mmCIF file of C-alpha atoms in Angstrom:
data_model
loop_
_atom_site.group_PDB
_atom_site.id
_atom_site.type_symbol
_atom_site.label_atom_id
_atom_site.label_comp_id
_atom_site.label_asym_id
_atom_site.label_seq_id
_atom_site.Cartn_x
_atom_site.Cartn_y
_atom_site.Cartn_z
ATOM 1 C CA MET Q 3 -0.214 0.207 0.011
ATOM 2 C CA ALA Q 4 1.426 3.204 -1.149
ATOM 3 C CA PRO Q 5 2.464 6.046 1.982
ATOM 4 C CA LEU Q 6 -0.032 8.263 3.074
ATOM 5 C CA SER Q 7 1.033 12.066 2.889
ATOM 6 C CA ILE Q 8 -0.245 15.223 3.275
ATOM 7 C CA SER Q 9 0.283 17.950 0.492
ATOM 8 C CA LYS Q 10 1.824 21.175 1.858
ATOM 9 C CA GLY Q 11 0.261 23.348 -0.342
ATOM 10 C CA SER Q 12 -2.067 26.158 -0.626
ATOM 11 C CA SER Q 13 -5.239 25.759 1.443
ATOM 12 C CA SER Q 14 -6.928 27.596 -0.804
ATOM 13 C CA PRO Q 15 -9.503 26.102 -2.809
ATOM 14 C CA SER Q 16 -9.590 29.088 -5.418
ATOM 15 C CA PRO Q 17 -7.721 28.569 -8.746
ATOM 16 C CA THR Q 18 -4.786 30.459 -9.474
ATOM 17 C CA ARG Q 19 -4.858 32.365 -12.246
ATOM 18 C CA GLY Q 20 -2.526 31.349 -14.846
ATOM 19 C CA GLU Q 21 -2.018 27.873 -13.534
ATOM 20 C CA SER Q 22 -3.373 24.845 -15.285
ATOM 21 C CA TYR Q 23 -4.726 22.849 -12.017
ATOM 22 C CA VAL Q 24 -7.069 23.713 -9.290
ATOM 23 C CA GLN Q 25 -6.959 22.431 -5.653
ATOM 24 C CA MET Q 26 -9.589 20.036 -5.042
ATOM 25 C CA ALA Q 27 -12.137 21.358 -2.113
ATOM 26 C CA ASP Q 28 -11.832 19.597 1.300
ATOM 27 C CA THR Q 29 -15.525 19.993 1.682
ATOM 28 C CA ASP Q 30 -15.871 17.408 -0.903
ATOM 29 C CA LEU Q 31 -15.965 13.849 0.599
ATOM 30 C CA GLU Q 32 -15.120 11.812 -3.138
ATOM 31 C CA SER Q 33 -12.014 13.581 -3.061
ATOM 32 C CA ILE Q 34 -10.630 13.112 0.143
ATOM 33 C CA GLY Q 35 -7.483 10.641 -0.014
ATOM 34 C CA ARG Q 36 -7.322 9.961 -3.601
ATOM 35 C CA HIS Q 37 -4.695 8.381 -5.419
ATOM 36 C CA CYS Q 38 -2.217 10.355 -7.394
ATOM 37 C CA GLN Q 39 -3.160 9.096 -11.251
ATOM 38 C CA PHE Q 40 0.427 9.910 -12.398
ATOM 39 C CA GLU Q 41 2.075 6.401 -13.147
ATOM 40 C CA TYR Q 42 4.537 4.810 -11.088
ATOM 41 C CA CYS Q 43 3.278 7.185 -8.234
ATOM 42 C CA GLY Q 44 -0.232 6.251 -6.569
ATOM 43 C CA GLN Q 45 0.292 8.546 -3.626
ATOM 44 C CA LEU Q 46 -2.680 8.801 -1.424
ATOM 45 C CA ASP Q 47 -2.956 12.691 -1.327
ATOM 46 C CA PHE Q 48 -5.444 14.628 1.283
ATOM 47 C CA LEU Q 49 -5.592 17.640 -0.734
ATOM 48 C CA PRO Q 50 -5.331 16.438 -4.229
ATOM 49 C CA PHE Q 51 -5.366 18.702 -7.301
ATOM 50 C CA ARG Q 52 -7.303 18.123 -10.927
ATOM 51 C CA CYS Q 53 -5.599 18.945 -13.728
ATOM 52 C CA GLU Q 54 -7.862 20.992 -16.248
ATOM 53 C CA SER Q 55 -6.722 19.614 -19.497
ATOM 54 C CA CYS Q 56 -7.138 16.149 -18.875
ATOM 55 C CA LYS Q 57 -9.326 15.769 -15.297
ATOM 56 C CA SER Q 58 -6.760 13.625 -13.723
ATOM 57 C CA THR Q 59 -5.884 13.937 -10.131
ATOM 58 C CA PHE Q 60 -2.474 14.245 -8.909
ATOM 59 C CA CYS Q 61 -0.425 14.928 -5.768
ATOM 60 C CA LEU Q 62 1.298 17.587 -5.188
ATOM 61 C CA ASP Q 63 4.609 16.999 -6.859
ATOM 62 C CA HIS Q 64 2.711 16.108 -10.087
ATOM 63 C CA ARG Q 65 -0.196 18.587 -10.265
ATOM 64 C CA SER Q 66 1.241 20.664 -13.303
ATOM 65 C CA GLU Q 67 0.863 19.639 -16.749
ATOM 66 C CA THR Q 68 5.120 19.303 -17.441
ATOM 67 C CA ALA Q 69 5.468 17.176 -14.002
ATOM 68 C CA HIS Q 70 2.468 14.346 -14.765
ATOM 69 C CA LYS Q 71 3.555 14.731 -19.001
ATOM 70 C CA CYS Q 72 -0.543 15.591 -19.623
ATOM 71 C CA PRO Q 73 -1.446 13.982 -22.493
ATOM 72 C CA HIS Q 74 -3.835 17.077 -23.278
ATOM 73 C CA ALA Q 75 -1.102 19.930 -22.582
ATOM 74 C CA GLY Q 76 -2.503 23.811 -23.061
ATOM 75 C CA GLU Q 77 -5.871 22.795 -23.663
ATOM 76 C CA TRP Q 78 -7.426 24.150 -20.773
ATOM 77 C CA ALA Q 79 -5.360 27.866 -21.819
ATOM 78 C CA ARG Q 80 -6.600 26.871 -25.170
ATOM 79 C CA ARG Q 81 -10.591 26.817 -23.877
ATOM 80 C CA ARG Q 82 -9.798 30.044 -21.572
ATOM 81 C CA ASN Q 83 -8.729 31.708 -24.279
ATOM 82 C CA GLY Q 84 -11.164 30.413 -27.049
ATOM 83 C CA THR Q 85 -8.718 29.537 -29.503
ATOM 84 C CA ASN Q 86 -9.843 25.743 -29.629
ATOM 85 C CA GLN Q 87 -11.012 26.322 -33.488
ATOM 86 C CA GLN Q 88 -8.050 28.281 -34.885
ATOM 87 C CA GLU Q 89 -5.823 25.249 -32.784
ATOM 88 C CA ASN Q 90 -6.718 23.613 -36.075
ATOM 89 C CA ARG Q 91 -6.194 26.087 -38.722
ATOM 90 C CA PRO Q 92 -3.497 25.635 -41.591
ATOM 91 C CA PRO Q 93 -0.687 28.435 -40.401
ATOM 92 C CA PRO Q 94 -0.506 30.670 -43.076
ATOM 93 C CA GLU Q 95 1.576 30.119 -46.166
ATOM 94 C CA LYS Q 96 5.411 31.723 -46.241
ATOM 95 C CA PRO Q 97 5.182 34.757 -48.556
ATOM 96 C CA THR Q 98 6.689 33.433 -51.691
ATOM 97 C CA ILE Q 99 7.515 34.961 -55.629
ATOM 98 C CA TYR Q 100 4.295 32.752 -56.431
ATOM 99 C CA ASN Q 101 2.003 33.645 -53.591
ATOM 100 C CA SER Q 102 3.369 37.647 -52.905
ATOM 101 C CA ASP Q 103 4.100 40.899 -54.827
ATOM 102 C CA GLN Q 104 7.456 41.397 -56.103
ATOM 103 C CA CYS Q 105 9.067 44.777 -55.856
ATOM 104 C CA ALA Q 106 8.839 46.287 -59.811
ATOM 105 C CA HIS Q 107 12.200 47.525 -60.047
ATOM 106 C CA VAL Q 108 14.242 45.614 -62.618
ATOM 107 C CA SER Q 109 17.135 44.776 -59.928
ATOM 108 C CA CYS Q 110 15.157 44.237 -57.055
ATOM 109 C CA LYS Q 111 13.559 40.874 -55.891
ATOM 110 C CA THR Q 112 12.042 41.874 -52.281
ATOM 111 C CA LEU Q 113 8.309 40.827 -51.975
ATOM 112 C CA ILE Q 114 6.043 43.425 -50.846
ATOM 113 C CA ASN Q 115 2.636 43.909 -49.213
ATOM 114 C CA THR Q 116 3.464 41.131 -46.404
ATOM 115 C CA LEU Q 117 3.795 42.167 -42.698
ATOM 116 C CA LYS Q 118 7.736 42.781 -43.156
ATOM 117 C CA ASP Q 119 7.696 45.053 -46.458
ATOM 118 C CA PRO Q 120 4.940 46.771 -47.446
ATOM 119 C CA GLY Q 121 4.241 47.938 -51.132
ATOM 120 C CA VAL Q 122 4.506 51.239 -52.489
ATOM 121 C CA ARG Q 123 3.049 52.554 -55.161
ATOM 122 C CA CYS Q 124 4.278 55.470 -57.440
ATOM 123 C CA PRO Q 125 1.934 57.652 -58.812
ATOM 124 C CA ASN Q 126 3.867 58.091 -61.925
ATOM 125 C CA CYS Q 127 4.513 54.635 -63.491
ATOM 126 C CA ASN Q 128 1.907 53.236 -61.176
ATOM 127 C CA ARG Q 129 4.446 50.405 -60.319
ATOM 128 C CA GLN Q 130 4.563 48.763 -56.976
ATOM 129 C CA TYR Q 131 8.191 49.044 -55.268
ATOM 130 C CA CYS Q 132 9.684 48.112 -52.137
ATOM 131 C CA LEU Q 133 10.511 51.002 -49.876
ATOM 132 C CA LYS Q 134 14.159 50.940 -50.857
ATOM 133 C CA HIS Q 135 12.913 52.365 -54.111
ATOM 134 C CA ARG Q 136 9.981 53.845 -53.559
ATOM 135 C CA LEU Q 137 11.111 57.489 -54.989
ATOM 136 C CA ARG Q 138 11.171 58.349 -58.317
ATOM 137 C CA GLU Q 139 14.391 58.431 -58.392
ATOM 138 C CA GLU Q 140 15.371 55.538 -57.101
ATOM 139 C CA HIS Q 141 13.257 53.261 -60.222
ATOM 140 C CA ASP Q 142 14.309 55.608 -63.010
ATOM 141 C CA CYS Q 143 10.726 56.439 -63.577
ATOM 142 C CA ALA Q 144 10.951 59.306 -65.983
ATOM 143 C CA LYS Q 145 12.054 56.271 -68.598
ATOM 144 C CA LEU Q 146 9.149 53.835 -67.856
ATOM 145 C CA THR Q 147 5.654 54.016 -69.340
ATOM 146 C CA PRO Q 148 2.615 54.451 -66.633
ATOM 147 C CA LEU Q 149 0.850 51.319 -66.344
ATOM 148 C CA GLY Q 150 -2.725 51.577 -67.671
ATOM 149 C CA ALA Q 151 -0.931 54.424 -69.900
ATOM 150 C CA ARG Q 152 -2.117 54.426 -73.849
ATOM 151 C CA GLN Q 153 -0.742 51.819 -75.523
ATOM 152 C CA GLY Q 154 2.192 52.685 -78.499
ATOM 153 C CA PRO Q 155 2.346 51.285 -81.572
ATOM 154 C CA SER Q 156 1.821 47.466 -81.984
ATOM 155 C CA PRO Q 157 4.938 44.832 -81.052
ATOM 156 C CA ASN Q 158 5.413 44.127 -85.109
ATOM 157 C CA GLU Q 159 5.969 48.024 -85.486
ATOM 158 C CA THR Q 160 8.242 48.577 -82.966
ATOM 159 C CA ILE Q 161 10.263 45.631 -83.985
ATOM 160 C CA LYS Q 162 10.435 47.147 -87.249
ATOM 161 C CA SER Q 163 11.095 50.707 -86.005
ATOM 162 C CA MET Q 164 13.930 49.014 -84.208
ATOM 163 C CA PHE Q 165 15.471 47.084 -87.078
ATOM 164 C CA SER Q 166 15.358 50.703 -89.152
ATOM 165 C CA ARG Q 167 17.509 52.366 -86.582
ATOM 166 C CA MET Q 168 19.716 49.450 -86.399
ATOM 167 C CA ARG Q 169 20.805 49.563 -89.620
ATOM 168 C CA THR Q 170 21.052 53.559 -89.902
ATOM 169 C CA TRP Q 171 23.704 52.775 -86.956
ATOM 170 C CA GLY Q 172 24.824 49.897 -88.726
ATOM 171 C CA LYS Q 173 25.690 52.209 -91.647
ATOM 172 C CA GLU Q 174 27.139 55.072 -89.194
ATOM 173 C CA LYS Q 175 29.191 52.854 -87.271
ATOM 174 C CA GLN Q 176 30.921 51.746 -90.343
ATOM 175 C CA ALA Q 177 31.543 55.267 -92.227
ATOM 176 C CA ALA Q 178 33.497 55.987 -88.085
ATOM 177 C CA THR Q 179 35.653 53.515 -87.933
ATOM 178 C CA SER Q 180 37.112 55.037 -91.573
ATOM 179 C CA ASN Q 181 38.577 57.277 -88.983
ATOM 180 C CA LEU Q 182 40.422 55.133 -86.534
ATOM 181 C CA ILE Q 183 42.334 53.545 -89.333
ATOM 182 C CA PRO Q 184 45.848 54.117 -89.575
ATOM 183 C CA LYS Q 185 47.043 55.761 -93.214
ATOM 184 C CA PRO Q 186 46.832 54.331 -95.787
ATOM 185 C CA LYS Q 187 43.124 53.934 -95.487
ATOM 186 C CA VAL Q 188 41.630 50.868 -96.215
ATOM 187 C CA LYS Q 189 37.588 50.540 -96.831
ATOM 188 C CA PRO Q 190 35.156 50.266 -94.083
ATOM 189 C CA ASN Q 191 34.734 46.992 -94.021
ATOM 190 C CA SER Q 192 37.907 45.048 -94.159
ATOM 191 C CA PRO Q 193 39.691 43.408 -91.227
ATOM 192 C CA ALA Q 194 41.659 45.698 -90.599
ATOM 193 C CA ALA Q 195 38.791 48.156 -90.146
ATOM 194 C CA ARG Q 196 36.993 45.937 -88.106
ATOM 195 C CA LEU Q 197 40.190 45.338 -85.859
ATOM 196 C CA ALA Q 198 40.251 48.552 -85.043
ATOM 197 C CA SER Q 199 36.837 48.751 -84.150
ATOM 198 C CA VAL Q 200 36.992 45.867 -81.739
ATOM 199 C CA ASN Q 201 40.783 47.578 -80.253
ATOM 200 C CA GLN Q 202 39.015 50.337 -79.522
ATOM 201 C CA MET Q 203 35.701 48.838 -78.008
ATOM 202 C CA LYS Q 204 38.471 46.319 -75.664
ATOM 203 C CA ARG Q 205 39.750 50.164 -74.157
ATOM 204 C CA THR Q 206 36.352 51.460 -73.078
ATOM 205 C CA ALA Q 207 33.649 48.300 -72.363
ATOM 206 C CA LYS Q 208 32.535 47.498 -69.330
ATOM 207 C CA GLY Q 209 31.508 44.279 -67.918
ATOM 208 C CA ASP Q 210 32.061 42.364 -64.713
ATOM 209 C CA ALA Q 211 35.547 41.987 -63.725
ATOM 210 C CA GLY Q 212 35.804 38.372 -62.781
ATOM 211 C CA VAL Q 213 34.905 36.938 -66.200
ATOM 212 C CA PRO Q 214 38.695 35.813 -67.334
ATOM 213 C CA VAL Q 215 40.149 38.081 -70.340
ATOM 214 C CA GLU Q 216 41.010 35.121 -72.037
ATOM 215 C CA LYS Q 217 36.972 34.088 -71.837
ATOM 216 C CA ARG Q 218 35.541 37.803 -72.596
ATOM 217 C CA ILE Q 219 33.310 38.191 -76.065
ATOM 218 C CA TYR Q 220 33.077 42.319 -76.862
ATOM 219 C CA LEU Q 221 29.862 42.734 -78.116
ATOM 220 C CA HIS Q 222 28.097 46.246 -79.127
ATOM 221 C CA THR Q 223 24.921 46.093 -77.108
ATOM 222 C CA VAL Q 224 22.041 47.937 -78.031
ATOM 223 C CA GLY Q 225 18.026 48.359 -75.389
ATOM 224 C CA THR Q 226 14.859 48.530 -76.624
ATOM 225 C CA ALA Q 227 12.437 51.390 -76.946
ATOM 226 C CA ASP Q 228 8.802 51.697 -76.341
ATOM 227 C CA THR Q 229 8.083 53.859 -78.522
ATOM 228 C CA GLN Q 230 9.145 54.785 -81.517
ATOM 229 C CA ALA Q 231 10.116 58.711 -80.226
ATOM 230 C CA ALA Q 232 12.486 57.395 -78.060
ATOM 231 C CA GLU Q 233 15.897 56.216 -78.063
ATOM 232 C CA PRO Q 234 17.204 53.144 -77.416
ATOM 233 C CA PRO Q 235 20.144 52.866 -74.750
ATOM 234 C CA ALA Q 236 22.868 51.486 -76.112
ATOM 235 C CA GLY Q 237 26.785 50.775 -74.790
ATOM 236 C CA ASP Q 238 29.754 48.218 -75.116
ATOM 237 C CA PHE Q 239 30.016 45.572 -72.614
ATOM 238 C CA TYR Q 240 31.875 42.426 -72.553
ATOM 239 C CA PHE Q 241 30.295 38.770 -71.339
ATOM 240 C CA ASP Q 242 31.490 35.430 -70.223
ATOM 241 C CA MET Q 243 31.890 33.311 -73.812
ATOM 242 C CA ARG Q 244 30.447 30.332 -70.751
ATOM 243 C CA TRP Q 245 27.089 31.972 -69.905
ATOM 244 C CA LYS Q 246 24.019 31.515 -71.701
ATOM 245 C CA VAL Q 247 22.013 33.609 -73.499
ATOM 246 C CA GLY Q 248 19.814 34.442 -70.662
ATOM 247 C CA ARG Q 249 21.803 35.338 -68.366
ATOM 248 C CA VAL Q 250 23.772 37.547 -71.215
ATOM 249 C CA LEU Q 251 20.333 39.265 -71.527
ATOM 250 C CA ASP Q 252 20.081 39.607 -68.016
ATOM 251 C CA ASP Q 253 23.210 41.289 -67.645
ATOM 252 C CA ALA Q 254 22.857 43.645 -70.465
ATOM 253 C CA ALA Q 255 19.145 44.589 -69.438
ATOM 254 C CA ARG Q 256 20.487 45.801 -66.073
ATOM 255 C CA ARG Q 257 23.888 47.700 -67.422
ATOM 256 C CA LEU Q 258 21.500 49.458 -69.460
ATOM 257 C CA LYS Q 259 18.298 49.624 -67.323
ATOM 258 C CA VAL Q 260 15.744 48.414 -69.763
ATOM 259 C CA GLU Q 261 12.724 46.773 -67.886
ATOM 260 C CA ASN Q 262 13.319 42.701 -67.913
ATOM 261 C CA LEU Q 263 9.925 40.948 -67.209
ATOM 262 C CA ASN Q 264 10.835 37.413 -68.612
ATOM 263 C CA ASN Q 265 11.007 36.075 -65.470
ATOM 264 C CA ARG Q 266 7.428 37.626 -64.145
ATOM 265 C CA VAL Q 267 5.096 37.074 -67.344
ATOM 266 C CA GLY Q 268 4.584 34.945 -69.549
ATOM 267 C CA GLY Q 269 3.246 36.387 -72.704
ATOM 268 C CA GLU Q 270 5.588 37.292 -75.171
ATOM 269 C CA GLU Q 271 4.625 40.896 -75.590
ATOM 270 C CA ALA Q 272 6.420 41.637 -72.769
ATOM 271 C CA ARG Q 273 9.587 38.922 -72.792
ATOM 272 C CA LEU Q 274 12.765 40.437 -74.398
ATOM 273 C CA ARG Q 275 15.028 38.550 -76.826
ATOM 274 C CA ILE Q 276 18.039 38.685 -78.092
ATOM 275 C CA PHE Q 277 18.817 39.809 -82.101
ATOM 276 C CA HIS Q 278 21.939 39.474 -83.413
ATOM 277 C CA VAL Q 279 22.076 42.011 -86.419
ATOM 278 C CA GLU Q 280 25.347 40.273 -87.921
ATOM 279 C CA SER Q 281 23.455 36.857 -88.464
ATOM 280 C CA GLY Q 282 20.006 38.056 -88.278
ATOM 281 C CA ASP Q 283 18.737 35.754 -86.321
ATOM 282 C CA PHE Q 284 17.592 35.248 -82.526
ATOM 283 C CA LEU Q 285 19.828 33.673 -80.264
ATOM 284 C CA GLU Q 286 17.975 30.180 -78.010
ATOM 285 C CA PHE Q 287 17.795 31.573 -74.300
ATOM 286 C CA SER Q 288 19.678 28.081 -73.511
ATOM 287 C CA GLN Q 289 22.477 28.661 -76.128
ATOM 288 C CA THR Q 290 26.213 29.301 -74.877
ATOM 289 C CA ILE Q 291 26.637 32.884 -76.158
ATOM 290 C CA GLY Q 292 30.820 31.998 -77.112
ATOM 291 C CA GLU Q 293 29.404 28.820 -79.201
ATOM 292 C CA GLY Q 294 26.965 30.180 -81.898
ATOM 293 C CA LYS Q 295 27.866 32.868 -84.716
ATOM 294 C CA LEU Q 296 28.939 35.836 -82.859
ATOM 295 C CA LYS Q 297 32.189 37.380 -82.540
ATOM 296 C CA ASN Q 298 34.241 40.496 -81.203
ATOM 297 C CA GLY Q 299 32.875 43.041 -82.497
ATOM 298 C CA ASP Q 300 29.608 41.855 -83.008
ATOM 299 C CA THR Q 301 26.086 44.370 -82.494
ATOM 300 C CA ILE Q 302 22.988 42.262 -80.208
ATOM 301 C CA VAL Q 303 19.509 44.416 -79.857
ATOM 302 C CA LEU Q 304 17.131 43.571 -77.534
ATOM 303 C CA LEU Q 305 14.083 43.331 -78.720
ATOM 304 C CA ARG Q 306 10.772 43.552 -76.702
ATOM 305 C CA GLY Q 307 7.939 41.339 -78.229
ATOM 306 C CA ALA Q 308 9.852 39.689 -80.943
ATOM 307 C CA GLY Q 309 8.320 36.122 -79.659
ATOM 308 C CA LEU Q 310 5.087 37.426 -81.312
ATOM 309 C CA VAL Q 311 6.999 37.537 -84.514
ATOM 310 C CA LEU Q 312 8.380 34.460 -83.813
ATOM 311 C CA GLU Q 313 5.161 32.434 -83.309
ATOM 312 C CA LYS Q 314 3.631 33.259 -86.365
ATOM 313 C CA SER Q 315 6.273 32.838 -88.992
#
C-alpha cells in the first residue's frame, strides 16, 4: 500500500490565475484520500489537485502539466482563450514569389505587401515598389511607361522601327570606323577596320571584372525602346563566353536599365529576346553565347515582343 502523505500546498480552494491545475475543495468528501494518477506514483493525497486539461487527479509533486506529462497539455489555456477552433487551421503560408507581389524595380527581388515589407505604389508609373525603391529617382520613373496608359505602337511596328534604326546605326558605325584606321586608308568593311573597332571597344567596354580576359567576348549592345520616339540606350560591354544567352540578356538589361520582365510574365508581348544583327537571327535562351556565330565587335539588340513575330513565322 502506498504511504500516506499530506500535501503542504495552499489551503485556498480557489484556482490560481495562469495555472493549469486547481486544488480540489476539502469539503468534497469524494476528493478526500485520492490517489495520484501519475504512473509509478499512486501516492494518497488528502489535498489532491485536478488537472484542468486531462481532468485527472494528482498529488502536489505531479500537479503541473509538465510534471505528469499531460496528454492534453495546453487544453485549458485554449479553452480559456477561445482558440480551440484556430488550432486546427493551417499556419499562414510564407510569402513567396508565387503568392506575393514583387518590387517592380528591374534588379530587386524583394517581396512586398507583406507584414515585413509593405508595398508603395508610385503615382507616376503606377507600379509598386519596396521601401528602398519607392522614390522616383530610385527606380528611374522618368524612363518608364505608366501602367494603364495609352498603348504605343504594336509590337510588330516597334520591332520594324528598331530594325530601321539598327540599319541606320550600322551605316554610321561603318563610316566612323574609317577614322580609326591609320593611313593608308582602307575600306570601312575591311578586316583592318574591324580590328581597329574591336581594339577600341576593348579599351572602353564595361562588364563583370571577374570574367577572365581570355574568356571575354566584346559586343556592342543596344537596348529596346517602348515607343518610336524614344532613343534606345546602347553601350559596349563584354560578357563571359561560357554564359547562356539568358544570363547575357539579364546582365545587358541591367546595365542598360531596360525593364526586364522575362521572369515575371508569361506572354511574349512583354518578354525580351536577343537579336544578332550580323547573322539576322534571334538567339535561343539556352544557347551559349561563345559557341554560336557571334564574334568580337558584333552587335546584339534587346527586342521586346519579338516572340510574337517568331510564333507567327
